[in-house]
MMTF fields as JSON, N, C-alpha, C and O atoms, coordinates in Angstrom:
{
  "mmtfVersion": "1.0.0",
  "mmtfProducer": "UNKNOWN",
  "numBonds": 511,
  "numAtoms": 512,
  "numGroups": 128,
  "numChains": 1,
  "numModels": 1,
  "chainsPerModel": [1],
  "groupsPerChain": [128],
  "chainIdList": ["A"],
  "bondAtomList": [4, 2, 8, 6, 12, 10, 16, 14, 20, 18, 24, 22, 28, 26, 32, 30, 36, 34, 40, 38, 44, 42, 48, 46, 52, 50, 56, 54, 60, 58, 64, 62, 68, 66, 72, 70, 76, 74, 80, 78, 84, 82, 88, 86, 92, 90, 96, 94, 100, 98, 104, 102, 108, 106, 112, 110, 116, 114, 120, 118, 124, 122, 128, 126, 132, 130, 136, 134, 140, 138, 144, 142, 148, 146, 152, 150, 156, 154, 160, 158, 164, 162, 168, 166, 172, 170, 176, 174, 180, 178, 184, 182, 188, 186, 192, 190, 196, 194, 200, 198, 204, 202, 208, 206, 212, 210, 216, 214, 220, 218, 224, 222, 228, 226, 232, 230, 236, 234, 240, 238, 244, 242, 248, 246, 252, 250, 256, 254, 260, 258, 264, 262, 268, 266, 272, 270, 276, 274, 280, 278, 284, 282, 288, 286, 292, 290, 296, 294, 300, 298, 304, 302, 308, 306, 312, 310, 316, 314, 320, 318, 324, 322, 328, 326, 332, 330, 336, 334, 340, 338, 344, 342, 348, 346, 352, 350, 356, 354, 360, 358, 364, 362, 368, 366, 372, 370, 376, 374, 380, 378, 384, 382, 388, 386, 392, 390, 396, 394, 400, 398, 404, 402, 408, 406, 412, 410, 416, 414, 420, 418, 424, 422, 428, 426, 432, 430, 436, 434, 440, 438, 444, 442, 448, 446, 452, 450, 456, 454, 460, 458, 464, 462, 468, 466, 472, 470, 476, 474, 480, 478, 484, 482, 488, 486, 492, 490, 496, 494, 500, 498, 504, 502, 508, 506],
  "bondOrderList": [1, 1, 1, 1, 1, 1, 1, 1, 1, 1, 1, 1, 1, 1, 1, 1, 1, 1, 1, 1, 1, 1, 1, 1, 1, 1, 1, 1, 1, 1, 1, 1, 1, 1, 1, 1, 1, 1, 1, 1, 1, 1, 1, 1, 1, 1, 1, 1, 1, 1, 1, 1, 1, 1, 1, 1, 1, 1, 1, 1, 1, 1, 1, 1, 1, 1, 1, 1, 1, 1, 1, 1, 1, 1, 1, 1, 1, 1, 1, 1, 1, 1, 1, 1, 1, 1, 1, 1, 1, 1, 1, 1, 1, 1, 1, 1, 1, 1, 1, 1, 1, 1, 1, 1, 1, 1, 1, 1, 1, 1, 1, 1, 1, 1, 1, 1, 1, 1, 1, 1, 1, 1, 1, 1, 1, 1, 1],
  "groupList": [{"groupName": "HIS", "atomNameList": ["N", "CA", "C", "O"], "elementList": ["N", "C", "C", "O"], "formalChargeList": [0, 0, 0, 0], "bondAtomList": [1, 0, 2, 1, 3, 2], "bondOrderList": [1, 1, 2], "singleLetterCode": "H", "chemCompType": "L-PEPTIDE LINKING"}, {"groupName": "SER", "atomNameList": ["N", "CA", "C", "O"], "elementList": ["N", "C", "C", "O"], "formalChargeList": [0, 0, 0, 0], "bondAtomList": [1, 0, 2, 1, 3, 2], "bondOrderList": [1, 1, 2], "singleLetterCode": "S", "chemCompType": "L-PEPTIDE LINKING"}, {"groupName": "GLY", "atomNameList": ["N", "CA", "C", "O"], "elementList": ["N", "C", "C", "O"], "formalChargeList": [0, 0, 0, 0], "bondAtomList": [1, 0, 2, 1, 3, 2], "bondOrderList": [1, 1, 2], "singleLetterCode": "G", "chemCompType": "PEPTIDE LINKING"}, {"groupName": "VAL", "atomNameList": ["N", "CA", "C", "O"], "elementList": ["N", "C", "C", "O"], "formalChargeList": [0, 0, 0, 0], "bondAtomList": [1, 0, 2, 1, 3, 2], "bondOrderList": [1, 1, 2], "singleLetterCode": "V", "chemCompType": "L-PEPTIDE LINKING"}, {"groupName": "ALA", "atomNameList": ["N", "CA", "C", "O"], "elementList": ["N", "C", "C", "O"], "formalChargeList": [0, 0, 0, 0], "bondAtomList": [1, 0, 2, 1, 3, 2], "bondOrderList": [1, 1, 2], "singleLetterCode": "A", "chemCompType": "L-PEPTIDE LINKING"}, {"groupName": "ASN", "atomNameList": ["N", "CA", "C", "O"], "elementList": ["N", "C", "C", "O"], "formalChargeList": [0, 0, 0, 0], "bondAtomList": [1, 0, 2, 1, 3, 2], "bondOrderList": [1, 1, 2], "singleLetterCode": "N", "chemCompType": "L-PEPTIDE LINKING"}, {"groupName": "ARG", "atomNameList": ["N", "CA", "C", "O"], "elementList": ["N", "C", "C", "O"], "formalChargeList": [0, 0, 0, 0], "bondAtomList": [1, 0, 2, 1, 3, 2], "bondOrderList": [1, 1, 2], "singleLetterCode": "R", "chemCompType": "L-PEPTIDE LINKING"}, {"groupName": "TYR", "atomNameList": ["N", "CA", "C", "O"], "elementList": ["N", "C", "C", "O"], "formalChargeList": [0, 0, 0, 0], "bondAtomList": [1, 0, 2, 1, 3, 2], "bondOrderList": [1, 1, 2], "singleLetterCode": "Y", "chemCompType": "L-PEPTIDE LINKING"}, {"groupName": "GLU", "atomNameList": ["N", "CA", "C", "O"], "elementList": ["N", "C", "C", "O"], "formalChargeList": [0, 0, 0, 0], "bondAtomList": [1, 0, 2, 1, 3, 2], "bondOrderList": [1, 1, 2], "singleLetterCode": "E", "chemCompType": "L-PEPTIDE LINKING"}, {"groupName": "ASP", "atomNameList": ["N", "CA", "C", "O"], "elementList": ["N", "C", "C", "O"], "formalChargeList": [0, 0, 0, 0], "bondAtomList": [1, 0, 2, 1, 3, 2], "bondOrderList": [1, 1, 2], "singleLetterCode": "D", "chemCompType": "L-PEPTIDE LINKING"}, {"groupName": "ILE", "atomNameList": ["N", "CA", "C", "O"], "elementList": ["N", "C", "C", "O"], "formalChargeList": [0, 0, 0, 0], "bondAtomList": [1, 0, 2, 1, 3, 2], "bondOrderList": [1, 1, 2], "singleLetterCode": "I", "chemCompType": "L-PEPTIDE LINKING"}, {"groupName": "GLN", "atomNameList": ["N", "CA", "C", "O"], "elementList": ["N", "C", "C", "O"], "formalChargeList": [0, 0, 0, 0], "bondAtomList": [1, 0, 2, 1, 3, 2], "bondOrderList": [1, 1, 2], "singleLetterCode": "Q", "chemCompType": "L-PEPTIDE LINKING"}, {"groupName": "PHE", "atomNameList": ["N", "CA", "C", "O"], "elementList": ["N", "C", "C", "O"], "formalChargeList": [0, 0, 0, 0], "bondAtomList": [1, 0, 2, 1, 3, 2], "bondOrderList": [1, 1, 2], "singleLetterCode": "F", "chemCompType": "L-PEPTIDE LINKING"}, {"groupName": "PRO", "atomNameList": ["N", "CA", "C", "O"], "elementList": ["N", "C", "C", "O"], "formalChargeList": [0, 0, 0, 0], "bondAtomList": [1, 0, 2, 1, 3, 2], "bondOrderList": [1, 1, 2], "singleLetterCode": "P", "chemCompType": "L-PEPTIDE LINKING"}, {"groupName": "THR", "atomNameList": ["N", "CA", "C", "O"], "elementList": ["N", "C", "C", "O"], "formalChargeList": [0, 0, 0, 0], "bondAtomList": [1, 0, 2, 1, 3, 2], "bondOrderList": [1, 1, 2], "singleLetterCode": "T", "chemCompType": "L-PEPTIDE LINKING"}, {"groupName": "LYS", "atomNameList": ["N", "CA", "C", "O"], "elementList": ["N", "C", "C", "O"], "formalChargeList": [0, 0, 0, 0], "bondAtomList": [1, 0, 2, 1, 3, 2], "bondOrderList": [1, 1, 2], "singleLetterCode": "K", "chemCompType": "L-PEPTIDE LINKING"}, {"groupName": "TRP", "atomNameList": ["N", "CA", "C", "O"], "elementList": ["N", "C", "C", "O"], "formalChargeList": [0, 0, 0, 0], "bondAtomList": [1, 0, 2, 1, 3, 2], "bondOrderList": [1, 1, 2], "singleLetterCode": "W", "chemCompType": "L-PEPTIDE LINKING"}, {"groupName": "LEU", "atomNameList": ["N", "CA", "C", "O"], "elementList": ["N", "C", "C", "O"], "formalChargeList": [0, 0, 0, 0], "bondAtomList": [1, 0, 2, 1, 3, 2], "bondOrderList": [1, 1, 2], "singleLetterCode": "L", "chemCompType": "L-PEPTIDE LINKING"}],
  "groupTypeList": [0, 1, 2, 3, 0, 2, 4, 5, 5, 4, 6, 3, 7, 4, 8, 9, 10, 3, 2, 6, 4, 5, 11, 3, 12, 4, 4, 4, 13, 3, 14, 4, 13, 14, 12, 1, 7, 6, 14, 4, 9, 15, 9, 12, 1, 3, 16, 9, 7, 15, 3, 1, 14, 5, 6, 1, 3, 4, 17, 8, 9, 4, 6, 6, 9, 2, 6, 4, 12, 1, 17, 6, 2, 0, 2, 14, 4, 0, 3, 1, 14, 13, 13, 14, 12, 14, 4, 2, 1, 4, 7, 11, 3, 14, 10, 1, 1, 4, 5, 6, 11, 1, 3, 14, 4, 9, 1, 14, 2, 6, 17, 11, 17, 14, 3, 13, 17, 5, 1, 2, 0, 4, 1, 3, 1, 10, 2, 1],
  "groupIdList": [1, 2, 3, 4, 5, 6, 7, 8, 9, 10, 11, 12, 13, 14, 15, 16, 17, 18, 19, 20, 21, 22, 23, 24, 25, 26, 27, 28, 29, 30, 31, 32, 33, 34, 35, 36, 37, 38, 39, 40, 41, 42, 43, 44, 45, 46, 47, 48, 49, 50, 51, 52, 53, 54, 55, 56, 57, 58, 59, 60, 61, 62, 63, 64, 65, 66, 67, 68, 69, 70, 71, 72, 73, 74, 75, 76, 77, 78, 79, 80, 81, 82, 83, 84, 85, 86, 87, 88, 89, 90, 91, 92, 93, 94, 95, 96, 97, 98, 99, 100, 101, 102, 103, 104, 105, 106, 107, 108, 109, 110, 111, 112, 113, 114, 115, 116, 117, 118, 119, 120, 121, 122, 123, 124, 125, 126, 127, 128],
  "secStructList": [7, 6, 6, 7, 7, 4, 4, 4, 7, 2, 2, 2, 0, 0, 0, 0, 0, 2, 2, 2, 2, 2, 2, 2, 2, 2, 1, 7, 7, 7, 7, 7, 1, 3, 3, 3, 3, 3, 7, 1, 7, 1, 3, 3, 3, 3, 6, 6, 3, 3, 3, 3, 3, 1, 1, 7, 3, 3, 3, 3, 3, 3, 3, 6, 6, 1, 1, 3, 3, 3, 3, 3, 3, 1, 1, 3, 3, 3, 3, 3, 7, 7, 1, 7, 1, 7, 6, 6, 7, 3, 3, 3, 3, 3, 3, 6, 6, 6, 3, 3, 3, 3, 3, 3, 7, 7, 6, 6, 1, 7, 7, 3, 3, 3, 3, 3, 7, 6, 6, 1, 3, 3, 3, 3, 3, 3, 3, 7],
  "xCoordList": [101.209, 101.213, 102.043, 101.836, 102.959, 103.85, 103.078, 102.267, 103.33, 102.712, 101.293, 100.673, 100.75, 99.382, 99.414, 100.085, 98.705, 98.619, 97.322, 96.241, 97.429, 96.266, 95.157, 93.981, 95.5, 94.465, 93.666, 92.539, 94.233, 93.549, 92.873, 92.209, 93.022, 92.456, 91.66, 92.25, 90.344, 89.493, 89.709, 89.68, 89.924, 90.128, 91.407, 91.402, 92.512, 93.789, 93.675, 94.146, 93.054, 92.881, 92.088, 92.516, 90.955, 90.085, 90.676, 90.561, 91.31, 91.792, 93.184, 93.473, 94.044, 95.427, 95.769, 96.422, 95.352, 95.802, 94.982, 95.562, 93.673, 92.825, 93.064, 93.216, 93.102, 93.315, 94.646, 94.71, 95.699, 97.028, 97.083, 97.641, 96.511, 96.506, 95.736, 96.174, 94.61, 93.831, 94.597, 94.478, 95.382, 96.204, 97.243, 97.455, 97.869, 98.886, 98.258, 98.789, 97.148, 96.508, 95.88, 95.714, 95.528, 94.915, 95.948, 95.603, 97.202, 98.252, 98.595, 98.557, 98.926, 99.339, 100.672, 101.546, 100.826, 102.097, 103.231, 103.032, 104.393, 105.571, 106.327, 106.671, 106.583, 107.315, 108.664, 108.733, 109.725, 111.078, 111.337, 110.822, 112.131, 112.396, 113.296, 113.287, 114.069, 114.928, 114.754, 114.233, 115.2, 115.146, 116.279, 116.878, 116.568, 117.538, 116.857, 115.994, 117.26, 116.64, 117.696, 118.458, 117.728, 118.695, 117.944, 117.072, 118.287, 117.66, 118.642, 119.597, 118.409, 119.213, 118.652, 119.293, 117.453, 116.842, 117.595, 118.084, 117.685, 118.356, 117.418, 117.874, 116.137, 115.132, 114.183, 113.666, 113.953, 113.03, 112.421, 112.917, 111.332, 110.645, 110.352, 109.825, 110.696, 110.438, 110.199, 110.977, 109.131, 108.763, 108.839, 109.367, 108.322, 108.238, 109.567, 109.592, 110.656, 111.891, 111.789, 111.262, 112.289, 112.377, 113.835, 114.427, 114.413, 115.839, 115.998, 115.377, 116.833, 117.135, 118.655, 119.29, 119.228, 120.685, 121.054, 120.201, 122.337, 122.823, 123.349, 123.649, 123.461, 123.853, 123.076, 122.623, 122.913, 122.124, 122.845, 124.072, 122.061, 122.581, 121.71, 120.599, 122.232, 121.469, 121.179, 122.063, 119.95, 119.544, 119.652, 119.036, 120.438, 120.7, 120.41, 120.529, 120.031, 119.793, 118.949, 119.214, 117.943, 117.086, 116.036, 115.287, 116.0, 114.962, 113.656, 113.654, 112.573, 111.273, 110.873, 110.066, 111.425, 111.11, 111.986, 111.845, 112.888, 113.72, 114.918, 115.624, 115.178, 116.245, 117.646, 118.622, 117.773, 119.104, 118.98, 117.996, 120.007, 120.081, 121.483, 122.249, 121.806, 123.08, 122.797, 121.783, 123.714, 123.646, 124.953, 126.021, 124.878, 126.066, 125.975, 124.974, 127.03, 127.062, 128.062, 128.981, 127.894, 128.815, 128.022, 126.876, 128.643, 127.984, 127.339, 127.871, 126.2, 125.462, 124.017, 123.435, 123.448, 122.052, 121.248, 121.707, 120.071, 119.123, 118.055, 117.375, 117.921, 117.023, 115.959, 116.26, 114.726, 113.611, 113.197, 112.789, 113.302, 112.991, 111.488, 110.705, 111.087, 109.653, 109.127, 109.904, 107.835, 107.272, 107.002, 105.863, 108.062, 107.912, 108.453, 108.489, 108.868, 109.449, 108.429, 107.458, 108.647, 107.744, 108.024, 109.137, 107.017, 107.174, 107.694, 107.191, 108.704, 109.279, 110.33, 110.966, 110.536, 111.543, 112.882, 112.95, 113.954, 115.312, 115.846, 115.585, 116.597, 117.185, 118.66, 119.064, 119.46, 120.888, 121.117, 120.779, 121.687, 121.943, 123.441, 124.198, 123.872, 125.29, 125.445, 124.78, 126.342, 126.613, 128.03, 128.994, 128.151, 129.445, 130.36, 131.565, 129.816, 130.553, 131.302, 131.797, 131.408, 132.228, 131.398, 131.744, 130.349, 129.549, 128.31, 127.411, 128.257, 127.11, 126.446, 127.114, 125.13, 124.398, 123.014, 122.506, 122.415, 121.058, 120.13, 120.361, 119.072, 118.122, 116.722, 116.375, 115.92, 114.559, 113.574, 113.638, 112.666, 111.652, 110.698, 110.306, 110.329, 109.411, 107.985, 107.752, 107.042, 105.656, 104.988, 103.96, 105.569, 105.015, 105.721, 105.344, 106.743, 107.481, 108.637, 109.153, 109.048, 110.194, 111.446, 111.379, 112.59, 113.877, 114.393, 114.362, 114.862, 115.428, 116.953, 117.507, 117.623, 119.06, 119.811, 119.326, 120.998, 121.919, 123.074, 123.76, 123.284, 124.262, 125.361, 125.108, 126.598, 127.712, 128.201, 128.319, 128.482, 128.977, 130.42, 130.769, 131.244, 132.64, 133.417, 134.215, 133.193, 133.935, 133.147, 133.581, 131.995, 131.165, 130.167, 129.374, 130.207, 129.295, 129.1, 130.044, 127.88, 127.607, 126.572, 125.573, 126.821, 125.868, 125.245, 125.95, 123.948, 123.244, 122.495, 121.776, 122.676, 121.905, 121.303, 121.906, 120.097, 119.35, 118.926, 118.274, 119.313, 118.942, 118.12, 117.913, 117.652, 116.827, 117.663, 117.134],
  "yCoordList": [107.642, 107.161, 108.112, 109.325, 107.576, 108.383, 109.195, 108.649, 110.49, 111.363, 111.782, 112.488, 111.36, 111.702, 112.683, 112.445, 113.754, 114.732, 114.489, 114.533, 114.234, 113.873, 114.9, 114.536, 116.169, 117.202, 117.229, 117.725, 116.705, 116.719, 115.393, 115.275, 114.415, 113.102, 112.699, 112.365, 112.727, 112.499, 111.127, 111.006, 110.089, 108.751, 108.682, 108.176, 109.187, 109.169, 109.984, 109.568, 111.127, 111.992, 111.271, 111.239, 110.7, 110.044, 108.761, 108.499, 107.955, 106.647, 106.677, 105.877, 107.568, 107.552, 108.705, 108.493, 109.877, 111.044, 111.271, 111.459, 111.259, 111.59, 110.639, 111.09, 109.34, 108.373, 108.572, 108.556, 108.757, 108.969, 110.282, 110.339, 111.321, 112.622, 112.532, 113.085, 111.854, 111.713, 110.952, 111.277, 109.948, 109.214, 110.14, 110.11, 110.943, 111.866, 112.868, 113.098, 113.465, 114.475, 113.884, 114.595, 112.603, 111.962, 111.609, 111.472, 111.462, 111.086, 112.275, 113.428, 111.98, 113.033, 113.628, 112.9, 114.923, 115.531, 115.078, 114.872, 114.93, 114.532, 115.792, 116.616, 115.937, 117.088, 116.605, 115.761, 117.137, 116.764, 117.3, 118.361, 116.584, 117.038, 118.281, 119.005, 118.526, 119.716, 120.413, 119.836, 121.659, 122.417, 123.431, 123.71, 123.973, 125.062, 126.159, 125.895, 127.407, 128.548, 129.615, 129.962, 130.126, 131.159, 132.323, 132.126, 133.525, 134.715, 135.876, 135.852, 136.875, 138.098, 139.069, 140.068, 138.78, 139.662, 139.608, 138.552, 140.739, 140.792, 140.342, 139.848, 140.509, 140.068, 139.123, 139.443, 137.95, 137.005, 136.088, 135.961, 135.454, 134.488, 133.269, 133.395, 132.097, 130.866, 129.736, 129.561, 128.972, 127.849, 128.223, 127.459, 129.375, 129.895, 130.369, 130.817, 130.291, 130.958, 132.411, 132.693, 133.326, 134.734, 135.133, 134.977, 135.647, 135.977, 137.438, 137.9, 138.142, 139.536, 139.698, 139.303, 140.275, 140.423, 141.791, 142.535, 142.103, 143.327, 143.026, 143.947, 141.748, 141.277, 140.004, 139.353, 139.637, 138.438, 137.181, 137.092, 136.222, 134.936, 133.815, 134.049, 132.608, 131.421, 130.618, 130.418, 130.162, 129.275, 127.864, 127.549, 127.005, 125.67, 124.592, 124.819, 123.42, 122.245, 122.588, 122.104, 123.415, 123.85, 122.788, 122.369, 122.367, 121.417, 122.165, 123.297, 121.562, 122.219, 122.451, 123.337, 121.669, 121.867, 122.934, 123.202, 123.547, 124.636, 124.211, 125.07, 122.915, 122.45, 122.492, 122.307, 122.729, 122.828, 123.533, 123.367, 124.326, 124.984, 125.537, 125.637, 125.89, 126.531, 127.807, 127.929, 128.75, 129.978, 130.14, 129.869, 130.579, 130.841, 132.28, 132.689, 133.037, 134.446, 135.182, 134.572, 136.472, 137.283, 138.261, 138.584, 138.728, 139.681, 138.966, 137.983, 139.465, 138.91, 138.695, 139.53, 137.585, 137.29, 137.22, 136.665, 137.775, 137.66, 136.675, 136.903, 135.577, 134.501, 134.279, 134.186, 134.197, 133.811, 132.424, 132.257, 131.434, 130.056, 129.861, 130.719, 128.76, 128.433, 128.324, 128.047, 128.537, 128.516, 127.098, 126.74, 126.301, 124.897, 124.596, 123.438, 125.625, 125.436, 125.826, 126.525, 125.381, 125.686, 127.091, 127.389, 127.941, 129.328, 129.367, 128.66, 130.202, 130.365, 129.335, 129.472, 128.309, 127.278, 127.671, 128.322, 127.255, 127.56, 126.399, 125.233, 126.74, 125.747, 126.06, 127.222, 125.002, 125.162, 125.323, 124.437, 126.448, 126.751, 126.717, 127.384, 125.942, 125.865, 126.426, 125.99, 127.407, 128.021, 127.65, 128.026, 126.919, 126.506, 125.829, 126.079, 124.994, 124.151, 124.914, 124.293, 126.229, 126.979, 127.836, 127.976, 128.387, 129.332, 128.615, 128.279, 128.381, 127.714, 128.699, 129.341, 128.807, 129.742, 129.195, 128.339, 129.687, 129.315, 130.419, 131.601, 130.017, 130.976, 130.537, 129.36, 131.497, 131.215, 131.509, 132.559, 130.573, 130.746, 131.868, 131.98, 132.7, 133.809, 133.292, 132.084, 134.197, 133.809, 133.059, 132.411, 133.143, 132.41, 131.087, 130.352, 130.768, 129.518, 129.629, 128.615, 130.853, 131.073, 131.382, 131.947, 130.997, 131.412, 132.558, 132.482, 133.608, 134.764, 134.651, 134.721, 134.476, 134.21, 135.247, 135.708, 135.606, 136.428, 135.518, 134.971, 135.361, 134.405, 135.134, 135.678, 135.153, 135.76, 134.828, 133.619, 135.406, 134.62, 135.007, 135.38, 134.912, 135.345, 134.619, 135.233, 133.324, 132.538, 132.34, 131.603, 132.992, 132.822, 131.688, 131.449, 130.982, 129.856, 129.673, 129.814, 129.359, 129.041, 127.926, 127.954, 126.943, 125.872, 126.092, 126.388, 125.948, 126.156, 124.878, 124.316, 124.426, 123.271, 123.646, 124.373, 123.138, 123.51, 122.243, 121.362, 122.179, 121.051, 121.531, 122.732, 120.592, 120.946, 121.527, 121.879],
  "zCoordList": [202.331, 200.98, 200.138, 200.175, 199.396, 198.586, 197.558, 196.81, 197.521, 196.538, 196.851, 196.055, 198.011, 198.369, 199.534, 200.538, 199.396, 200.476, 201.223, 200.635, 202.514, 203.309, 203.295, 203.293, 203.286, 203.322, 202.019, 201.996, 200.945, 199.654, 199.341, 198.312, 200.185, 199.934, 201.178, 202.205, 201.097, 202.263, 202.885, 204.11, 202.08, 202.633, 203.444, 204.566, 202.886, 203.603, 204.883, 205.942, 204.775, 205.943, 207.027, 208.181, 206.683, 207.66, 208.222, 209.419, 207.367, 207.8, 208.415, 209.305, 207.971, 208.445, 209.386, 210.408, 209.066, 209.821, 211.089, 212.158, 211.002, 212.15, 213.315, 214.45, 213.063, 214.144, 214.847, 216.076, 214.083, 214.675, 215.449, 216.545, 214.884, 215.561, 216.878, 217.886, 216.879, 218.107, 219.177, 220.358, 218.796, 219.762, 220.406, 221.618, 219.586, 220.108, 221.06, 222.147, 220.68, 221.521, 222.775, 223.766, 222.758, 223.921, 224.991, 226.165, 224.593, 225.544, 226.445, 226.014, 227.684, 228.618, 228.156, 227.687, 228.284, 227.88, 228.798, 229.995, 228.232, 228.992, 229.396, 228.548, 230.686, 231.19, 231.698, 232.591, 231.131, 231.554, 232.962, 233.317, 233.775, 235.143, 235.204, 236.199, 234.143, 234.106, 232.762, 231.808, 232.707, 231.468, 231.458, 232.497, 230.302, 230.139, 229.342, 228.506, 229.615, 228.955, 228.725, 229.627, 227.511, 227.152, 226.521, 225.674, 226.935, 226.382, 226.44, 227.216, 225.629, 225.681, 226.713, 227.039, 227.229, 228.225, 229.544, 229.946, 230.21, 231.517, 232.636, 233.667, 232.439, 233.406, 232.689, 231.619, 233.285, 232.66, 233.703, 234.822, 233.303, 234.135, 233.269, 232.163, 233.775, 233.037, 234.033, 234.971, 233.835, 234.694, 236.174, 236.982, 236.524, 237.902, 238.482, 239.629, 237.753, 238.164, 237.711, 236.635, 238.526, 238.131, 238.269, 239.336, 237.195, 237.173, 236.757, 235.799, 237.489, 237.179, 237.235, 238.213, 236.196, 236.122, 235.565, 235.082, 235.642, 235.006, 233.605, 232.845, 233.261, 231.928, 231.659, 232.6, 230.415, 230.116, 230.606, 230.561, 231.07, 231.538, 230.976, 230.5, 231.042, 230.658, 231.918, 232.75, 232.056, 233.136, 232.577, 231.559, 233.243, 232.706, 233.736, 234.94, 233.252, 234.097, 235.321, 236.422, 235.124, 236.225, 236.519, 235.636, 237.765, 238.181, 238.367, 238.851, 237.997, 238.117, 239.57, 239.849, 240.503, 241.914, 242.561, 243.754, 241.798, 242.312, 243.136, 243.664, 243.267, 244.159, 243.562, 244.289, 242.271, 241.659, 240.311, 239.591, 239.988, 238.691, 238.516, 239.475, 237.299, 236.99, 236.214, 235.525, 236.342, 235.568, 234.828, 235.377, 233.587, 232.789, 232.306, 231.718, 232.56, 232.172, 233.036, 233.582, 233.163, 233.969, 234.81, 234.497, 235.879, 236.764, 237.934, 238.449, 238.342, 239.472, 239.048, 238.355, 239.462, 239.151, 240.443, 241.441, 240.414, 241.519, 241.053, 240.053, 241.795, 241.388, 242.449, 243.639, 242.008, 242.849, 242.37, 241.22, 243.243, 242.857, 242.692, 243.098, 242.112, 242.085, 243.53, 244.443, 243.743, 245.104, 245.606, 245.907, 245.691, 246.073, 247.47, 247.887, 248.185, 249.508, 250.583, 250.293, 251.805, 252.902, 253.427, 253.861, 253.383, 253.839, 255.273, 256.146, 255.505, 256.841, 257.212, 258.257, 256.397, 256.689, 256.084, 255.041, 256.771, 256.309, 255.475, 255.768, 254.434, 253.527, 253.34, 253.303, 253.224, 252.978, 251.48, 250.695, 251.091, 249.69, 249.459, 250.164, 248.475, 248.109, 246.709, 245.769, 246.585, 245.289, 244.88, 245.546, 243.797, 243.224, 244.235, 244.242, 245.068, 246.022, 247.1, 248.04, 247.006, 247.953, 248.898, 250.071, 248.42, 249.187, 249.716, 248.944, 251.025, 251.632, 252.592, 253.403, 252.486, 253.344, 253.64, 252.915, 254.697, 255.048, 254.545, 254.799, 253.827, 253.269, 253.681, 253.582, 254.145, 254.586, 253.462, 252.823, 253.232, 252.194, 252.59, 253.751, 251.613, 251.889, 252.054, 252.019, 252.231, 252.517, 251.37, 251.567, 250.167, 249.02, 248.771, 247.859, 249.568, 249.393, 248.415, 247.946, 248.104, 247.203, 248.013, 249.105, 247.448, 248.008, 247.145, 245.917, 247.787, 247.083, 247.193, 248.29, 246.053, 246.043, 245.22, 244.186, 245.691, 244.916, 244.53, 245.393, 243.227, 242.722, 241.96, 240.886, 242.509, 241.776, 240.674, 240.873, 239.516, 238.382, 238.094, 236.974, 239.117, 239.01, 237.926, 237.218, 237.788, 236.799, 235.508, 234.623, 235.398, 234.222, 234.345, 233.434, 235.481, 235.695, 237.183, 237.959, 237.587, 238.982, 239.038, 238.318, 239.901, 240.141, 241.521, 242.485, 241.606, 242.872, 243.224, 242.398, 244.469, 244.953, 246.287, 247.076, 246.532, 247.724, 248.457, 247.896, 249.718, 250.559, 251.731, 251.907, 252.534, 253.7, 254.805, 255.859]
}
């Protein structure tokens, strides 16, 4: 209602605000399949990724299952993926379409990766 503040008007608050707020809070949260994260920190952890660098980097288009992500920055990044892989199993890791290697998941189901950022950007994809 124009000019009416819900917190100061009990009827508006009870009839308009509370019902709508309860609908929003009752709905399940929506989680996007990918995310991006930028920080000035050289070491950070976000959504179960752990990143350590000698210079700050941005984690971009990271899938929550750890199967693909990009890094933007310079230097070298050490990345520990989310623990979504089968411990002891080998996975094919491709870094920027040129560097392909086999990496074995550790006992927690994480892949430990060293990602060079020679061109200022690296894309990583992980297959079976």
